[in-house]
PDB file of C-alpha atoms in Angstrom:
ATOM      1  CA  UNK A  24      -0.203  -0.093  -0.222  1.00 93.00           C
ATOM      2  CA  UNK A  25       1.977   3.429  -0.636  1.00 96.00           C
ATOM      3  CA  UNK A  26       1.299   6.483   1.101  1.00 96.00           C
ATOM      4  CA  UNK A  27      -0.351   7.908  -1.823  1.00 97.00           C
ATOM      5  CA  UNK A  28      -3.714   5.531  -1.207  1.00 95.00           C
ATOM      6  CA  UNK A  29      -4.631   6.785   2.509  1.00 95.00           C
ATOM      7  CA  UNK A  30      -3.586  10.917   2.343  1.00 96.00           C
ATOM      8  CA  UNK A  31      -4.977  13.633   2.440  1.00 95.00           C
ATOM      9  CA  UNK A  32      -3.400  15.305  -0.750  1.00 94.00           C
ATOM     10  CA  UNK A  33      -5.781  18.651  -0.310  1.00 91.00           C
ATOM     11  CA  UNK A  34      -3.475  19.694   2.474  1.00 93.00           C
ATOM     12  CA  UNK A  35      -3.474  23.632   3.890  1.00 94.00           C
ATOM     13  CA  UNK A  36      -0.063  24.900   4.158  1.00 96.00           C
ATOM     14  CA  UNK A  37       0.761  28.465   5.103  1.00 96.00           C
ATOM     15  CA  UNK A  38       3.579  30.746   3.845  1.00 96.00           C
ATOM     16  CA  UNK A  39       7.066  31.629   6.638  1.00 95.00           C
ATOM     17  CA  UNK A  40       6.254  34.857   6.192  1.00 95.00           C
ATOM     18  CA  UNK A  41       3.080  34.862   7.415  1.00 96.00           C
ATOM     19  CA  UNK A  42       1.808  35.570  10.978  1.00 96.00           C
ATOM     20  CA  UNK A  43       0.135  33.342  14.315  1.00 97.00           C
ATOM     21  CA  UNK A  44      -3.237  34.828  13.540  1.00 96.00           C
ATOM     22  CA  UNK A  45      -2.249  34.341   9.609  1.00 97.00           C
ATOM     23  CA  UNK A  46      -1.828  30.310  10.592  1.00 97.00           C
ATOM     24  CA  UNK A  47      -4.611  29.979  12.760  1.00 97.00           C
ATOM     25  CA  UNK A  48      -7.345  31.342  11.140  1.00 97.00           C
ATOM     26  CA  UNK A  49      -6.419  28.565   8.227  1.00 97.00           C
ATOM     27  CA  UNK A  50      -6.617  26.160  11.317  1.00 96.00           C
ATOM     28  CA  UNK A  51      -9.312  27.097  12.311  1.00 97.00           C
ATOM     29  CA  UNK A  52     -11.047  27.403   8.876  1.00 96.00           C
ATOM     30  CA  UNK A  53      -9.427  24.258   7.792  1.00 94.00           C
ATOM     31  CA  UNK A  54     -10.222  21.883  11.361  1.00 92.00           C
ATOM     32  CA  UNK A  55      -6.601  21.355  11.547  1.00 93.00           C
ATOM     33  CA  UNK A  56      -3.408  21.511  13.932  1.00 93.00           C
ATOM     34  CA  UNK A  57      -0.327  21.467  12.032  1.00 95.00           C
ATOM     35  CA  UNK A  58      -0.154  23.031   8.681  1.00 97.00           C
ATOM     36  CA  UNK A  59       3.056  22.639   6.500  1.00 97.00           C
ATOM     37  CA  UNK A  60       5.658  26.200   6.359  1.00 97.00           C
ATOM     38  CA  UNK A  61       6.144  26.703   2.453  1.00 95.00           C
ATOM     39  CA  UNK A  62       8.953  29.174   1.476  1.00 93.00           C
ATOM     40  CA  UNK A  63       9.410  29.626  -2.632  1.00 89.00           C
ATOM     41  CA  UNK A  64       6.114  27.671  -4.674  1.00 86.00           C
ATOM     42  CA  UNK A  65       5.112  24.584  -2.093  1.00 89.00           C
ATOM     43  CA  UNK A  66       9.152  23.484  -0.861  1.00 94.00           C
ATOM     44  CA  UNK A  67       8.197  22.358   2.566  1.00 95.00           C
ATOM     45  CA  UNK A  68      10.565  24.998   5.223  1.00 95.00           C
ATOM     46  CA  UNK A  69       9.085  23.408   8.623  1.00 96.00           C
ATOM     47  CA  UNK A  70       5.638  22.513  10.902  1.00 96.00           C
ATOM     48  CA  UNK A  71       3.569  24.982  13.148  1.00 97.00           C
ATOM     49  CA  UNK A  72       1.116  23.023  15.532  1.00 96.00           C
ATOM     50  CA  UNK A  73      -1.714  25.289  17.057  1.00 95.00           C
ATOM     51  CA  UNK A  74       0.197  24.292  20.695  1.00 95.00           C
ATOM     52  CA  UNK A  75       3.239  26.112  19.314  1.00 95.00           C
ATOM     53  CA  UNK A  76       1.451  28.743  18.322  1.00 96.00           C
ATOM     54  CA  UNK A  77      -0.463  28.422  21.918  1.00 93.00           C
ATOM     55  CA  UNK A  78       3.290  28.613  23.921  1.00 93.00           C
ATOM     56  CA  UNK A  79       4.621  30.786  21.189  1.00 94.00           C
ATOM     57  CA  UNK A  80       2.092  33.627  22.025  1.00 92.00           C
ATOM     58  CA  UNK A  81       1.961  33.036  26.002  1.00 90.00           C
ATOM     59  CA  UNK A  82       6.310  33.531  25.705  1.00 90.00           C
ATOM     60  CA  UNK A  83       6.635  36.055  23.783  1.00 85.00           C
ATOM     61  CA  UNK A  84       4.217  38.096  25.624  1.00 82.00           C
ATOM     62  CA  UNK A  85       3.183  39.352  22.346  1.00 86.00           C
ATOM     63  CA  UNK A  86       0.141  39.969  19.650  1.00 91.00           C
ATOM     64  CA  UNK A  87      -0.425  36.899  17.681  1.00 92.00           C
ATOM     65  CA  UNK A  88      -0.743  38.861  14.653  1.00 93.00           C
ATOM     66  CA  UNK A  89       3.303  40.715  15.281  1.00 94.00           C
ATOM     67  CA  UNK A  90       5.714  36.865  15.268  1.00 95.00           C
ATOM     68  CA  UNK A  91       5.481  35.035  12.066  1.00 95.00           C
ATOM     69  CA  UNK A  92       5.704  31.906  11.818  1.00 96.00           C
ATOM     70  CA  UNK A  93       9.314  31.559  11.427  1.00 95.00           C
ATOM     71  CA  UNK A  94       9.879  32.239  15.241  1.00 95.00           C
ATOM     72  CA  UNK A  95       8.027  29.669  15.583  1.00 95.00           C
ATOM     73  CA  UNK A  96       8.556  27.176  13.477  1.00 94.00           C
ATOM     74  CA  UNK A  97       9.743  23.975  13.497  1.00 91.00           C
ATOM     75  CA  UNK A  98      12.491  23.356  11.076  1.00 89.00           C
ATOM     76  CA  UNK A  99      13.210  19.541  10.960  1.00 90.00           C
ATOM     77  CA  UNK A 100      10.934  18.098   9.475  1.00 93.00           C
ATOM     78  CA  UNK A 101      10.534  14.392   7.940  1.00 96.00           C
ATOM     79  CA  UNK A 102       8.669  13.724   5.703  1.00 96.00           C
ATOM     80  CA  UNK A 103       7.903  11.236   2.775  1.00 97.00           C
ATOM     81  CA  UNK A 104       7.007  10.940  -0.703  1.00 97.00           C
ATOM     82  CA  UNK A 105       3.397   9.454  -2.593  1.00 97.00           C
ATOM     83  CA  UNK A 106       5.072   6.772  -3.767  1.00 97.00           C
ATOM     84  CA  UNK A 107       6.515   5.531  -0.271  1.00 97.00           C
ATOM     85  CA  UNK A 108       4.712   2.311   0.895  1.00 96.00           C
ATOM     86  CA  UNK A 109       2.846   2.757   3.870  1.00 96.00           C
ATOM     87  CA  UNK A 110       5.104   1.138   6.327  1.00 95.00           C
ATOM     88  CA  UNK A 111       8.391   3.378   5.148  1.00 97.00           C
ATOM     89  CA  UNK A 112       6.047   6.427   6.519  1.00 96.00           C
ATOM     90  CA  UNK A 113       4.725   4.737   9.200  1.00 96.00           C
ATOM     91  CA  UNK A 114       8.746   3.939  10.238  1.00 96.00           C
ATOM     92  CA  UNK A 115       9.947   7.715   9.995  1.00 96.00           C
ATOM     93  CA  UNK A 116       6.673   7.611  12.609  1.00 95.00           C
ATOM     94  CA  UNK A 117       7.971   5.944  15.577  1.00 94.00           C
ATOM     95  CA  UNK A 118      12.153   6.467  14.718  1.00 94.00           C
ATOM     96  CA  UNK A 119      10.973  10.140  15.248  1.00 94.00           C
ATOM     97  CA  UNK A 120       7.973   9.849  17.248  1.00 94.00           C
ATOM     98  CA  UNK A 121       5.105  12.582  14.959  1.00 94.00           C
ATOM     99  CA  UNK A 122       1.929  11.535  14.469  1.00 94.00           C
ATOM    100  CA  UNK A 123       2.204  12.895  11.472  1.00 95.00           C
ATOM    101  CA  UNK A 124       4.174  13.514   7.767  1.00 97.00           C
ATOM    102  CA  UNK A 125       4.004  16.193   5.217  1.00 97.00           C
ATOM    103  CA  UNK A 126       4.607  14.428   1.577  1.00 97.00           C
ATOM    104  CA  UNK A 127       6.692  16.398  -0.873  1.00 96.00           C
ATOM    105  CA  UNK A 128       7.872  15.383  -4.371  1.00 94.00           C
ATOM    106  CA  UNK A 129      10.896  14.249  -5.125  1.00 92.00           C
ATOM    107  CA  UNK A 130      11.961  18.570  -5.284  1.00 91.00           C
ATOM    108  CA  UNK A 131      10.583  18.917  -1.639  1.00 91.00           C
ATOM    109  CA  UNK A 132       6.541  20.580  -2.655  1.00 93.00           C
ATOM    110  CA  UNK A 133       4.136  19.702  -1.256  1.00 96.00           C
ATOM    111  CA  UNK A 134       1.644  17.167  -2.023  1.00 96.00           C
ATOM    112  CA  UNK A 135      -0.177  16.001   0.487  1.00 96.00           C
ATOM    113  CA  UNK A 136       0.069  14.807   4.061  1.00 97.00           C
ATOM    114  CA  UNK A 137       0.325  11.499   6.205  1.00 97.00           C
ATOM    115  CA  UNK A 138      -1.511  11.328   9.161  1.00 95.00           C
ATOM    116  CA  UNK A 139      -2.705   8.973  11.901  1.00 94.00           C
ATOM    117  CA  UNK A 140      -5.816   9.749  11.532  1.00 93.00           C
ATOM    118  CA  UNK A 141      -5.291   8.755   7.977  1.00 94.00           C
ATOM    119  CA  UNK A 142      -3.908   5.579   8.379  1.00 94.00           C
ATOM    120  CA  UNK A 143      -6.016   4.943  11.456  1.00 93.00           C
ATOM    121  CA  UNK A 144      -9.528   5.146   9.264  1.00 92.00           C
ATOM    122  CA  UNK A 145      -8.226   2.781   6.856  1.00 92.00           C
ATOM    123  CA  UNK A 146      -6.540   0.476   8.717  1.00 89.00           C
ATOM    124  CA  UNK A 147      -8.251  -3.603   9.064  1.00 88.00           C
ATOM    125  CA  UNK A 148      -8.975  -6.651  11.502  1.00 83.00           C
ATOM    126  CA  UNK A 149      -7.015  -9.508  10.523  1.00 82.00           C
ATOM    127  CA  UNK A 150      -9.748 -11.592   7.447  1.00 82.00           C
ATOM    128  CA  UNK A 151      -9.291 -15.223   7.774  1.00 78.00           C
ATOM    129  CA  UNK A 152      -5.488 -16.274   7.054  1.00 78.00           C
ATOM    130  CA  UNK A 153      -4.785 -13.707   5.189  1.00 79.00           C
ATOM    131  CA  UNK A 154      -2.407 -10.237   6.677  1.00 78.00           C
ATOM    132  CA  UNK A 155      -4.398  -6.798   6.013  1.00 80.00           C
ATOM    133  CA  UNK A 156      -1.593  -4.623   3.171  1.00 85.00           C
ATOM    134  CA  UNK A 157      -2.504  -1.359   6.755  1.00 86.00           C
ATOM    135  CA  UNK A 158      -3.733  -3.771   9.820  1.00 87.00           C
ATOM    136  CA  UNK A 159      -4.811  -2.955  14.142  1.00 88.00           C
ATOM    137  CA  UNK A 160      -1.493  -3.908  14.661  1.00 88.00           C
ATOM    138  CA  UNK A 161       1.137  -1.391  12.451  1.00 89.00           C
ATOM    139  CA  UNK A 162      -1.363   1.206  14.400  1.00 87.00           C
ATOM    140  CA  UNK A 163      -0.783   0.653  17.899  1.00 89.00           C
ATOM    141  CA  UNK A 164       2.728  -0.564  17.771  1.00 91.00           C
ATOM    142  CA  UNK A 165       3.117   2.860  15.479  1.00 90.00           C
ATOM    143  CA  UNK A 166       1.562   4.902  18.309  1.00 88.00           C
ATOM    144  CA  UNK A 167       3.323   2.479  21.314  1.00 91.00           C
ATOM    145  CA  UNK A 168       6.752   4.128  19.798  1.00 91.00           C
ATOM    146  CA  UNK A 169       5.521   7.161  19.094  1.00 89.00           C
ATOM    147  CA  UNK A 170       3.930   8.016  22.211  1.00 90.00           C
ATOM    148  CA  UNK A 171       6.130   5.955  24.234  1.00 87.00           C
ATOM    149  CA  UNK A 172       8.521   7.727  27.054  1.00 80.00           C
ATOM    150  CA  UNK A 173      12.631   9.285  26.788  1.00 75.00           C
ATOM    151  CA  UNK A 174      14.409   7.005  29.250  1.00 69.00           C
ATOM    152  CA  UNK A 175      16.136   9.325  31.642  1.00 68.00           C
ATOM    153  CA  UNK A 176      19.558   8.977  30.695  1.00 60.00           C
ATOM    154  CA  UNK A 177      20.931   7.173  34.069  1.00 59.00           C
ATOM    155  CA  UNK A 178      18.480   4.407  33.102  1.00 56.00           C
ATOM    156  CA  UNK A 179      20.327   4.188  29.443  1.00 55.00           C
ATOM    157  CA  UNK A 180      22.964   3.828  30.979  1.00 57.00           C
ATOM    158  CA  UNK A 181      22.283   1.887  34.280  1.00 58.00           C
ATOM    159  CA  UNK A 182      21.267  -0.768  31.103  1.00 60.00           C
ATOM    160  CA  UNK A 183      24.130  -0.256  28.995  1.00 52.00           C
ATOM    161  CA  UNK A 184      26.300  -2.313  31.524  1.00 47.00           C
TER     162      UNK A 184
END
């Protein structure tokens, strides 16, 4: 199963130069909690969440219309492509503990977004002897990896002995 079979293709993004007010409005109007941040056409350069907006507004003690998306966005972008296998995308989510991946083409331009919501809604229960291409177990394993708390440094050191 390919990412393009599950992803949301009609995804709203925001420009790096927009304000937090603009980003929040776009999230509200599109019923989403994350926006890919783009520049130079539709090249993905970051992500911004509703939580990022709330925290930045509180921490900067400024009006959100005076704070740019660029000041707040997460610049580390883990992505997938439309042609990637869904299990490859799940591994990326597990490794980086993210619930959503921008879907980009070979030029890094936005083509959609893949969310755990998309994945959960397409997952299937095993039917007899045939395992589904995307099963409930895949969802649970991915959520467990995303939600796992990192081990404290001391626990890692003790476990290494």
